[in-house]
Short mmCIF file of C-alpha atoms and ligand atoms in Angstrom, two decimals:
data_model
loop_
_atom_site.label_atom_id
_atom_site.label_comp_id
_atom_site.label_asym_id
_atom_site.label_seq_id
_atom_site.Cartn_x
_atom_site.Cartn_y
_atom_site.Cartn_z
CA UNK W 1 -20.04 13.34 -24.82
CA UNK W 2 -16.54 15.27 -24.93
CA UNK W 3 -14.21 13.36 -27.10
CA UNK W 4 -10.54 13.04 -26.15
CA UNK W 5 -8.29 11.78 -29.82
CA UNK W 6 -4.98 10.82 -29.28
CA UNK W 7 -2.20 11.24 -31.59
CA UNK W 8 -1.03 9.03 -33.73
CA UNK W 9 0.82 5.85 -32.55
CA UNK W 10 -0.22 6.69 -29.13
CA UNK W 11 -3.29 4.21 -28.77
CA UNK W 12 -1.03 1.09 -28.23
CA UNK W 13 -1.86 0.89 -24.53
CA UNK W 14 -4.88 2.21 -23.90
CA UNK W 15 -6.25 0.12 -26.62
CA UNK W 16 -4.92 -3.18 -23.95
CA UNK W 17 -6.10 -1.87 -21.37
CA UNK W 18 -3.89 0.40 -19.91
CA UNK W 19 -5.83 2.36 -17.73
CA UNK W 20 -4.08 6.26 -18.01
CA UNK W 21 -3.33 8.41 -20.70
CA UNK W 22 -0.78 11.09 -20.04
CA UNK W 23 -1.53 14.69 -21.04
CA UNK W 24 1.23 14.07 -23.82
CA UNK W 25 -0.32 11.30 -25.89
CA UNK W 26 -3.16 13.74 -26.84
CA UNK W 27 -3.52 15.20 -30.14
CA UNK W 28 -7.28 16.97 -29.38
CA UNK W 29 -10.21 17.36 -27.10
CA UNK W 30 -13.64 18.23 -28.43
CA UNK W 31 -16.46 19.95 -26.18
CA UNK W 32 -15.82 21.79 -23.36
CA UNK W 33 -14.89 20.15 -19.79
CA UNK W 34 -14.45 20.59 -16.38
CA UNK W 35 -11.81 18.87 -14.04
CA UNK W 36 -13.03 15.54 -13.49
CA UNK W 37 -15.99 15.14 -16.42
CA UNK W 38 -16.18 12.04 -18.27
CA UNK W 39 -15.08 11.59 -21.52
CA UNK W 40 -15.09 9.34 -24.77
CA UNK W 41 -11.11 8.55 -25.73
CA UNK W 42 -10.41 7.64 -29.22
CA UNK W 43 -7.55 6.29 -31.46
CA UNK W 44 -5.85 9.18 -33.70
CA UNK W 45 -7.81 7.08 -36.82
CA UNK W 46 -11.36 7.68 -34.70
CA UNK W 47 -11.64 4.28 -32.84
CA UNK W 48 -13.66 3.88 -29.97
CA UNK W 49 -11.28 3.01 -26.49
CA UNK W 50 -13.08 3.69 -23.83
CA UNK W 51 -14.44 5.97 -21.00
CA UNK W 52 -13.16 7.74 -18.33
CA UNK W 53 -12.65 10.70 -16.56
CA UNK W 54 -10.24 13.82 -17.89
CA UNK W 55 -8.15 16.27 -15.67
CA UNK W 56 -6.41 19.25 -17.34
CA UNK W 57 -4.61 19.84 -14.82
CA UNK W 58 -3.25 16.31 -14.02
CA UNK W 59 -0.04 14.80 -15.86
CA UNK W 60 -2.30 11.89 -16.18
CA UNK W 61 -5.05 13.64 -18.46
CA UNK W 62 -7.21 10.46 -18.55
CA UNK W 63 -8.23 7.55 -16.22
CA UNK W 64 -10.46 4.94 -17.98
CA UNK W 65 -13.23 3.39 -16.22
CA UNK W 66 -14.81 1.38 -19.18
CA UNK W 67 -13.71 -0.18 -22.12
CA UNK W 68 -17.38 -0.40 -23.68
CA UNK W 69 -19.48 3.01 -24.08
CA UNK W 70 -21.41 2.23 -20.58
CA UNK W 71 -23.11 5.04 -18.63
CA UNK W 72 -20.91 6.02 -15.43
CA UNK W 73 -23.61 5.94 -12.47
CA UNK W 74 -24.87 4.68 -9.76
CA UNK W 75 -25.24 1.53 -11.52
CA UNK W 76 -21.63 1.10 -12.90
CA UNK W 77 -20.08 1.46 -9.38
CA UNK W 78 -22.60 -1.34 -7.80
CA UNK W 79 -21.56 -3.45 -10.38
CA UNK W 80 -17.79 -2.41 -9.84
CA UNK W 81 -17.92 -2.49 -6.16
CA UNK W 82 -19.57 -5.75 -5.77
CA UNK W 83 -16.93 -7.36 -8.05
CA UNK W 84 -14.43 -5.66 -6.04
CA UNK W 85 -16.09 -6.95 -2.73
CA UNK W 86 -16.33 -10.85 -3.81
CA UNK W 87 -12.88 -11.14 -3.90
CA UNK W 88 -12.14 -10.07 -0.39
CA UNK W 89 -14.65 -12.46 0.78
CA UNK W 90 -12.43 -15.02 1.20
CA UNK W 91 -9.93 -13.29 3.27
CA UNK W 92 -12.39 -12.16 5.66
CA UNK W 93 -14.24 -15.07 5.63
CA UNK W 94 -12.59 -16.44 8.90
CA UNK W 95 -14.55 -13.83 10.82
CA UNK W 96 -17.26 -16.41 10.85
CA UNK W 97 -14.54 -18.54 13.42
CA UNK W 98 -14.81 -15.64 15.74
CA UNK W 99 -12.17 -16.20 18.41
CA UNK W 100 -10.18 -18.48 16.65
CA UNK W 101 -6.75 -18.16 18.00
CA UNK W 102 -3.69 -17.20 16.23
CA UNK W 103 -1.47 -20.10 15.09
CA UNK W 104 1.41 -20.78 13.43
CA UNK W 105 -0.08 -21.69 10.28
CA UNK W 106 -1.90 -18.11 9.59
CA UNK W 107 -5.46 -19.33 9.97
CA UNK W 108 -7.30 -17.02 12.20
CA UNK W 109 -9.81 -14.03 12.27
CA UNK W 110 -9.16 -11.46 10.04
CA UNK W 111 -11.97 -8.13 9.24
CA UNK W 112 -9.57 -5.78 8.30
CA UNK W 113 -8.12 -5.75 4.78
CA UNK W 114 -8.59 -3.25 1.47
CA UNK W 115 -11.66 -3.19 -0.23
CA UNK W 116 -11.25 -1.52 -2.80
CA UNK W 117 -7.53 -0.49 -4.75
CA UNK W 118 -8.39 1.67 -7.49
CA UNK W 119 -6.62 0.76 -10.72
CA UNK W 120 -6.31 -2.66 -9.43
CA UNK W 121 -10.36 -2.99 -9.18
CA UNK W 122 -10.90 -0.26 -12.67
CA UNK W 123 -11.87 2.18 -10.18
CA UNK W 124 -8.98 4.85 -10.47
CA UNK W 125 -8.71 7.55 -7.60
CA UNK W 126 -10.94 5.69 -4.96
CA UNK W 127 -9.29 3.44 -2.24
CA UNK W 128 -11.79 2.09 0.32
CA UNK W 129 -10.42 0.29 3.50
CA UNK W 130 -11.97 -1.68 6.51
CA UNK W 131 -10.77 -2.11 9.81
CA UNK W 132 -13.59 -4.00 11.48
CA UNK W 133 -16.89 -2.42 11.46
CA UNK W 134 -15.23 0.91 10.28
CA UNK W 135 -14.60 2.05 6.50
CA UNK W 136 -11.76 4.40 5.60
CA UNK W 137 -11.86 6.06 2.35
CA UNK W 138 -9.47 8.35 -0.09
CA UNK W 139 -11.01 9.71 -2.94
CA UNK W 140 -7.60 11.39 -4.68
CA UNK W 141 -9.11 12.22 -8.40
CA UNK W 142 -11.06 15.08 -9.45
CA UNK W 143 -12.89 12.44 -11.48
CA UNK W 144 -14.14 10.27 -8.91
CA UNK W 145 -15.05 13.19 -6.35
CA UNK W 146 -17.76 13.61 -9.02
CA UNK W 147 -19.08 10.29 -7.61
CA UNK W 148 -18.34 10.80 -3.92
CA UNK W 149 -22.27 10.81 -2.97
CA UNK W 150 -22.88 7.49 -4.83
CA UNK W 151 -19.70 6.10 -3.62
CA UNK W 152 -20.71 6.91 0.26
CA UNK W 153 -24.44 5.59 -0.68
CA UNK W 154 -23.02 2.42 -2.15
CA UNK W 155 -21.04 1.69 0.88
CA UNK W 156 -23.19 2.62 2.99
CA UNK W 157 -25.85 -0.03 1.51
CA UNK W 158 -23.48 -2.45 0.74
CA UNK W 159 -21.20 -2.76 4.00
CA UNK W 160 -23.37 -1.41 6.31
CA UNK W 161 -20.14 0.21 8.80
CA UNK W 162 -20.90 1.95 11.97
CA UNK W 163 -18.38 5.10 10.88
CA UNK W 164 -17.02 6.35 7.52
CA UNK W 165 -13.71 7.79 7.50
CA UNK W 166 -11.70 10.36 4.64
CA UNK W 167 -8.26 9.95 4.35
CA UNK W 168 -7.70 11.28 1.15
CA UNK W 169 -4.37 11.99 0.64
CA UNK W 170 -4.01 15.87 0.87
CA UNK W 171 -1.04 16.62 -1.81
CA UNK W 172 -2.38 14.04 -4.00
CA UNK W 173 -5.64 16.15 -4.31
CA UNK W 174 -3.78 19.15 -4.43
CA UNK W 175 -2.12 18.45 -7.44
CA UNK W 176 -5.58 17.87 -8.82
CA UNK W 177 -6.61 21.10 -7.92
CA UNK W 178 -9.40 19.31 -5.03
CA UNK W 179 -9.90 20.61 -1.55
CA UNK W 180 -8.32 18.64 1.46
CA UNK W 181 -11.47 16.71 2.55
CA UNK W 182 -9.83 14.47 5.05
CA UNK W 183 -12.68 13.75 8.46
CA UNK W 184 -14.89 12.07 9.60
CA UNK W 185 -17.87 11.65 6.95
CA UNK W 186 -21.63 11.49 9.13
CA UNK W 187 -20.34 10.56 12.66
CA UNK W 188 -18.24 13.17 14.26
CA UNK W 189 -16.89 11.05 17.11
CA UNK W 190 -14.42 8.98 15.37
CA UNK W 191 -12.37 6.62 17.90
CA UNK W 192 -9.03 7.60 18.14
CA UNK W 193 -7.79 3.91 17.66
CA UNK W 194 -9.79 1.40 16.71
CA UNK W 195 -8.83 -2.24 17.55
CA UNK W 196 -8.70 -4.91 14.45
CA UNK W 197 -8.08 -8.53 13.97
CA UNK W 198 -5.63 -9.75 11.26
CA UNK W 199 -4.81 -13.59 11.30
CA UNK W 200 -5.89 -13.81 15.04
CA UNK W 201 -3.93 -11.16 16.11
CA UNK W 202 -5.63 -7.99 17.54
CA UNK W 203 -3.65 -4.20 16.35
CA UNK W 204 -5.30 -0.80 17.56
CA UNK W 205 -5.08 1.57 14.44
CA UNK W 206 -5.13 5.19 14.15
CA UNK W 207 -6.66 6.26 11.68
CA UNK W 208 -6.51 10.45 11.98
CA UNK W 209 -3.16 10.48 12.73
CA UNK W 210 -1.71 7.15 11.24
CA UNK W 211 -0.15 6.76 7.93
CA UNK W 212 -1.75 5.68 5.04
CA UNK W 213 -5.27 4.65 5.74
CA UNK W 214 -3.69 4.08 9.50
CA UNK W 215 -2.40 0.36 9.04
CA UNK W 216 -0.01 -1.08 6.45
CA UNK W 217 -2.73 -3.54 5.57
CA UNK W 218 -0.31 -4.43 2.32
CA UNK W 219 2.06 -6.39 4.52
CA UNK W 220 -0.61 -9.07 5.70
CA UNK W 221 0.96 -11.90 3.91
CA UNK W 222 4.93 -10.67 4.81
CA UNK W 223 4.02 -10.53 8.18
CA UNK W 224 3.00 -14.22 8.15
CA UNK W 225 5.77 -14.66 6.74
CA UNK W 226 7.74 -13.60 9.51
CA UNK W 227 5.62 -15.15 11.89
CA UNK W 228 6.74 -18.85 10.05
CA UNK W 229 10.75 -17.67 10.18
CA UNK W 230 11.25 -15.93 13.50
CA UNK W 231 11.10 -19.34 16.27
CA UNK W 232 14.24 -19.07 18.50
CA UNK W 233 15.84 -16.01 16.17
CA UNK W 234 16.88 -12.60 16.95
CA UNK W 235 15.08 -9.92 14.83
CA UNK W 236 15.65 -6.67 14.04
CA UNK W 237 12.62 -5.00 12.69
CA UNK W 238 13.80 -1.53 10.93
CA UNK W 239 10.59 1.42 9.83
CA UNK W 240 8.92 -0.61 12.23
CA UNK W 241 6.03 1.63 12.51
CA UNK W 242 3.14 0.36 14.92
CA UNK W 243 5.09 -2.87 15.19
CA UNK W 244 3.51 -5.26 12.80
CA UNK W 245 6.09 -7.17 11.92
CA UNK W 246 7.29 -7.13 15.62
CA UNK W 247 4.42 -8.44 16.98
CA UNK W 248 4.29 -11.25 14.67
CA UNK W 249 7.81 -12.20 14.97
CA UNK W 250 7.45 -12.01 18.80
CA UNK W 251 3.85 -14.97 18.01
CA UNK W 252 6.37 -17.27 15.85
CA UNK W 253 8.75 -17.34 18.82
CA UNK W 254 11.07 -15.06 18.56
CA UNK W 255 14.17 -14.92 21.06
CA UNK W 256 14.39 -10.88 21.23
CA UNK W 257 13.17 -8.54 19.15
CA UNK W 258 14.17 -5.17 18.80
CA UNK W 259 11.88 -2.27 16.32
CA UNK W 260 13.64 0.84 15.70
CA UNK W 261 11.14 3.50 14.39
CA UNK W 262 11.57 7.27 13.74
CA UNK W 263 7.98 8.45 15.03
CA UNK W 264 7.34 8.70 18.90
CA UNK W 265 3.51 8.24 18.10
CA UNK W 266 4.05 4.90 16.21
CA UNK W 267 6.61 3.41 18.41
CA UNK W 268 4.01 4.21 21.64
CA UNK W 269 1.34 2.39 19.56
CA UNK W 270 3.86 -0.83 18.92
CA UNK W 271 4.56 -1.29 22.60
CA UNK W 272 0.60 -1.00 23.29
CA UNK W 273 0.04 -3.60 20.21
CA UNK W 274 2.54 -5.91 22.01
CA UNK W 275 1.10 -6.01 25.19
CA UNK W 276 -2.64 -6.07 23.41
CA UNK W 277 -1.41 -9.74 22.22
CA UNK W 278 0.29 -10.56 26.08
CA UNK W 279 3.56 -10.55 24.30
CA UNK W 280 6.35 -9.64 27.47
CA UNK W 281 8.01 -6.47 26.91
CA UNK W 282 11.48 -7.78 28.46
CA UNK W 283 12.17 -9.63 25.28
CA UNK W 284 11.27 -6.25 23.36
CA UNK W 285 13.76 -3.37 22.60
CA UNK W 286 11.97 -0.09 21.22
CA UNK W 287 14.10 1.87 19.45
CA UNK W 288 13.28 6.18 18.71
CA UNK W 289 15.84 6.44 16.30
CA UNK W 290 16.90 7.23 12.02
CA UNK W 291 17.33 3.92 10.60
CA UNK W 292 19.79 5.04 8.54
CA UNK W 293 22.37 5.78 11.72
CA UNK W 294 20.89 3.22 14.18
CA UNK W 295 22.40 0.49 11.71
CA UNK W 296 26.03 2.12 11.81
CA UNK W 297 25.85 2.52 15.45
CA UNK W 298 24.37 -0.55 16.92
CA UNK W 299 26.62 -3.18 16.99
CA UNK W 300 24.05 -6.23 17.38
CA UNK W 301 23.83 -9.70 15.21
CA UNK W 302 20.67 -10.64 13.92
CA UNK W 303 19.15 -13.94 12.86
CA UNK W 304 16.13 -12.33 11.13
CA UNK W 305 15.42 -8.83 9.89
CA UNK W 306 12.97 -6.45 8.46
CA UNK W 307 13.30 -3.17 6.00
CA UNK W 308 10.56 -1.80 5.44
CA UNK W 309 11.12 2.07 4.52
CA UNK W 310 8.82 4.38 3.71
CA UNK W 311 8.97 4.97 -0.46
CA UNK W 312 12.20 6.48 -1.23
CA UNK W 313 11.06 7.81 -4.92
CA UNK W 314 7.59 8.89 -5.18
CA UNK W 315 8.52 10.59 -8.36
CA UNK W 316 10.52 9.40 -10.70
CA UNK W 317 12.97 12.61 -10.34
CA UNK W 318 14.05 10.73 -6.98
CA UNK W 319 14.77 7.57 -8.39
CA UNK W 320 18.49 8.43 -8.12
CA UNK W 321 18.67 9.54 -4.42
CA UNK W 322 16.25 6.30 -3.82
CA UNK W 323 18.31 3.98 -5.21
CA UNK W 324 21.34 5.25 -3.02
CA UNK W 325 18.97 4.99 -0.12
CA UNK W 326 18.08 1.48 -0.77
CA UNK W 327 21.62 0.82 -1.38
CA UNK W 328 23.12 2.42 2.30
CA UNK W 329 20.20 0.82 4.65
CA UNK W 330 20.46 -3.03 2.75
CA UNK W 331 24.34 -3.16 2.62
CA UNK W 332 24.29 -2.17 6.50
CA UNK W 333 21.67 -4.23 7.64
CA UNK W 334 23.17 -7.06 5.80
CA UNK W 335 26.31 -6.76 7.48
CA UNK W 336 24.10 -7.11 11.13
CA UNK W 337 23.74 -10.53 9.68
CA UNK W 338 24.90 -13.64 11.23
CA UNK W 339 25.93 -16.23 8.73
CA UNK W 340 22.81 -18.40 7.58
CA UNK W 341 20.49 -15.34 9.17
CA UNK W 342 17.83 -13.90 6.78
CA UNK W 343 16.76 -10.45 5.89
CA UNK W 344 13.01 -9.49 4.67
CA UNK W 345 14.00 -6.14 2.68
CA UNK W 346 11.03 -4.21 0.83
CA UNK W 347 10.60 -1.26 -1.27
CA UNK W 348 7.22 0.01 -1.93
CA UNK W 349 8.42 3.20 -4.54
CA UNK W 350 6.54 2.20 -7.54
CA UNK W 351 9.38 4.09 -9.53
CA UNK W 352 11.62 1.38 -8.73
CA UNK W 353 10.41 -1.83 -9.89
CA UNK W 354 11.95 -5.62 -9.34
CA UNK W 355 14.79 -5.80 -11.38
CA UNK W 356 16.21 -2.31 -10.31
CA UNK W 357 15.62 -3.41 -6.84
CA UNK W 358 17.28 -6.71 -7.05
CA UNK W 359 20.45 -4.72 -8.59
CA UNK W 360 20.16 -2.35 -5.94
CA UNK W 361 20.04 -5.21 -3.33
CA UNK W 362 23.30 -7.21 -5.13
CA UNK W 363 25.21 -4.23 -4.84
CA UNK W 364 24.45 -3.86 -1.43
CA UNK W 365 25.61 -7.35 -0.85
CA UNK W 366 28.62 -7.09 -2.67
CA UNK W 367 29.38 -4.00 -1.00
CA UNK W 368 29.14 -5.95 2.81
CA UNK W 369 31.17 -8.51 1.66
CA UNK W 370 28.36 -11.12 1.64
CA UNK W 371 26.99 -14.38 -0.13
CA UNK W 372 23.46 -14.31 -0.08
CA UNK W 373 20.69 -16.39 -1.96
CA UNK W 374 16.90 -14.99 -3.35
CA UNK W 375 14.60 -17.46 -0.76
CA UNK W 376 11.32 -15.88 -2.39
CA UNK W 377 10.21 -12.47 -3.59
CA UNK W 378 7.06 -11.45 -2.75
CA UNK W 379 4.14 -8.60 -3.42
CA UNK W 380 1.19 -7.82 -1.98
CA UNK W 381 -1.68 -9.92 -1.10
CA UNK W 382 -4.68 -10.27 -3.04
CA UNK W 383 -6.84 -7.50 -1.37
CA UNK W 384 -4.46 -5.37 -3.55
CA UNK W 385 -4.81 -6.65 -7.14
CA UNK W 386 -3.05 -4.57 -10.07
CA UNK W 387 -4.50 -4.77 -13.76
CA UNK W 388 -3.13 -6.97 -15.97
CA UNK W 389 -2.22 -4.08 -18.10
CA UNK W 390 -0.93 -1.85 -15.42
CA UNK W 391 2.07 -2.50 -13.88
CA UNK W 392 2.52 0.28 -11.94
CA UNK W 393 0.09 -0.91 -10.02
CA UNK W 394 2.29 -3.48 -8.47
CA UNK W 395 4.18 -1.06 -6.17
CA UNK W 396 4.95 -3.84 -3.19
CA UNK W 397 8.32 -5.54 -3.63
CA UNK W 398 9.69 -8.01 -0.99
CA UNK W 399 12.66 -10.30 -1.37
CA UNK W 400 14.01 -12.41 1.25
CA UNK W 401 17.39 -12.89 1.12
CA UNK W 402 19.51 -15.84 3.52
CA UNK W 403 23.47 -15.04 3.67
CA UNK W 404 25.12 -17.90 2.62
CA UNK W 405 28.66 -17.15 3.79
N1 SAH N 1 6.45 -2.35 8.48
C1 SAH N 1 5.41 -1.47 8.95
C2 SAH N 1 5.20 -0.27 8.05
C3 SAH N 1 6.43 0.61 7.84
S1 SAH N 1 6.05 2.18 7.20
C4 SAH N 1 4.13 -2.29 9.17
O1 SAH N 1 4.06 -3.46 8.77
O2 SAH N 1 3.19 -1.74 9.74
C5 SAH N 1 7.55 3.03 7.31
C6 SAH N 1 7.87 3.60 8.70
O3 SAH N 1 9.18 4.14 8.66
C7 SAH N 1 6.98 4.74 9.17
O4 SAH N 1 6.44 4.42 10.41
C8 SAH N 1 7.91 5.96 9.31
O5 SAH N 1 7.61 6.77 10.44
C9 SAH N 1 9.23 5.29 9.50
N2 SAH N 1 10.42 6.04 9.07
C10 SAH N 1 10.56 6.80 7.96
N3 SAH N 1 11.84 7.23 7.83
C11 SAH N 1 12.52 6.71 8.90
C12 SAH N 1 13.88 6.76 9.32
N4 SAH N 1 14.80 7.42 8.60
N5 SAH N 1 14.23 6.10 10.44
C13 SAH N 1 13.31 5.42 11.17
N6 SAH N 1 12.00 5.32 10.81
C14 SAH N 1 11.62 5.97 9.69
#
């Protein structure tokens, strides 16, 4: 086995838990190794902390699978998998009520939701997503393409889907020196959308050209969220993408809704998810348009929106820019406001974590001259876990945020 040491004073996290080790922290490497092999990483003084897999070329030179000296095979992703599938049992566990109807309350048929969330299940570089009978997959490490046939086997046995779908992320891989691989993985006629269930509510998803795995799956809970706020109100819904949000707002009641979206693609899909749930299009607006100048031309009041913008820093060199970003989009939507009116706001840059964000956000308010009070601040749901020791993991923030005056 290749043994990675790190230097001195460096074992602190690891030795909790923590499941990366940047190229930095390490003193030595003995043996020989290839992108992606699997190595033994050790305390400067020789202790034992686990097992994982090493990339040269990544910033993060190590991603631990184990914490015990456990053979990484077939085996050790059953076991991982299965733990990882028990907990989503419960979420899709109204698919047994097939047909239930949407209500107010959230109860209702759901069979899409993630599977599997790498660090968050101890299975770094492999995200596994179902939508219905289908499974999308990324597999963005060089470490766990090593595994990609048991991974597909495992699945395959386990979950039983009538299509398997790669959606690795392309620049992600890049940087770790992998192949794009993104396709369709033993059936060749992938359906352009596929339709999908979440709390009663039916969504067609594309997954070749979508984002993401083709559905924001992470804002489940938000979304019912919205559904429980939006009777009688006006809502804005900003980055509205395929219309989520919309369509849920528009199932709690909503008076008029209006998404604004930058992509003609998405915003076609939203108006075909809103009509896929009878909702009538004449309380609808659909809006092509840059979020950032819609809100400093439109001259609307709102009761209820949503910001939900793509991640401003995805490294930490854009934190900076991000944070004005944040800034310019909350302190104009929060001037759309009617007094006692609410706004959802999100950011999901994992460089930017709650505190900064709740700065960012009281700036903002100060800024448009308002009041406002924290209602709740929320994540995402439990189909997304982060380790304990990892939180970086918890990328999803969501406050909601009432103007008081
Ligand atoms: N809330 C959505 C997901 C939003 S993802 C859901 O629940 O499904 C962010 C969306 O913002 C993407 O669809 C992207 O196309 C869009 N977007 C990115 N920059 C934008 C901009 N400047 N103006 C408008 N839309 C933008």
């Amino acid at each position: 086995m290749i043994k990675v040491f790190l230097k001195q004073g460096r074992e602190d996290a690891p030795s909790r838990g923590h499941p990366w080790v940047f190229s930095g922290a390490i003193e030595r490497v003995e043996g020989e190794i290839e992108a992606g092999g699997i190595v033994d990483l050790f305390s400067h003084a020789g202790e034992f902390l686990g097992r994982g897999y090493y990339n040269p070329r990544s910033q993060i030179a190590v991603r631990l699978l184990a914490r015990q000296p456990v053979a990484i095979d077939k085996a050790f992703f059953r076991g991982r998998i299965e733990s990882a599938l028990a907990i989503r049992k419960p979420i899709l566990s109204a698919e047994t009520t097939a047909g239930a109807r949407a209500t107010s309350s959230g109860a209702g048929t759901t069979n899409s939701c993630r599977l599997i969330h790498a660090e968050g299940d101890l299975l770094p570089g492999l995200i596994c997503d179902k939508y219905g009978d289908y499974l999308v997959l990324q597999i963005n490490t060089a470490g766990m393409e090593q595994f990609r046939d048991e991974i597909i086997s495992l699945l395959k046995e386990l979950l039983a889907p009538r299509m398997l779908y790669d959606c690795s992320d392309a620049a992600t891989r890049a940087q770790e020196g992998l192949p794009d691989s993104a396709g369709a993985i033993w059936q060749f006629s992938f359906p352009d959308h596929i339709e999908i269930r979440e709390n009663g509510i039916r969504f067609l998803v594309d997954v070749k050209q979508g984002q993401k795995t083709g559905f924001y799956l992470d804002q489940r809970d938000n979304r019912s969220l919205i559904r429980g706020l939006a009777q009688g109100k006006r809502v804005l819904n900003c980055f509205s993408y395929t219309g989520g949000f919309s369509v849920y707002a528009s199932l709690g009641g909503a008076a008029a809704v209006t998404s604004v979206e930058a992509s003609a693609e998405a915003l076609a899909l939203c108006k075909e998810n809103l009509m896929l749930n009878n909702i009538p299009l004449d309380s609808q607006r659909l809006v092509k348009a840059d979020v950032f100048q819609f809100l400093r031309d439109d001259q609307g009041e709102y009761d209820l929106i949503i910001l939900d913008p793509p991640a401003f820093a995805k490294r930490k060199g854009q934190v900076k820019g991000a944070i004005r970003g944040y800034k310019d989009i909350n302190l104009y939507a929060m001037k759309r406001l009617k007094k006692g009116g609410m706004i959802l706001t999100c950011s999901c840059s994992q460089h930017i974590d709650a505190d900064l964000f709740q700065k960012i956000l009281s700036y903002a308010a100060a800024d448009a001259s308002r009041q406002m009070q924290v209602l709740g601040l929320w994540g995402a749901p439990s189909d997304h876990p982060t380790a304990l020791h990892h939180p970086e993991g918890a990328y999803l923030k969501a406050f909601l945020l009432r103007v008081v005056e």
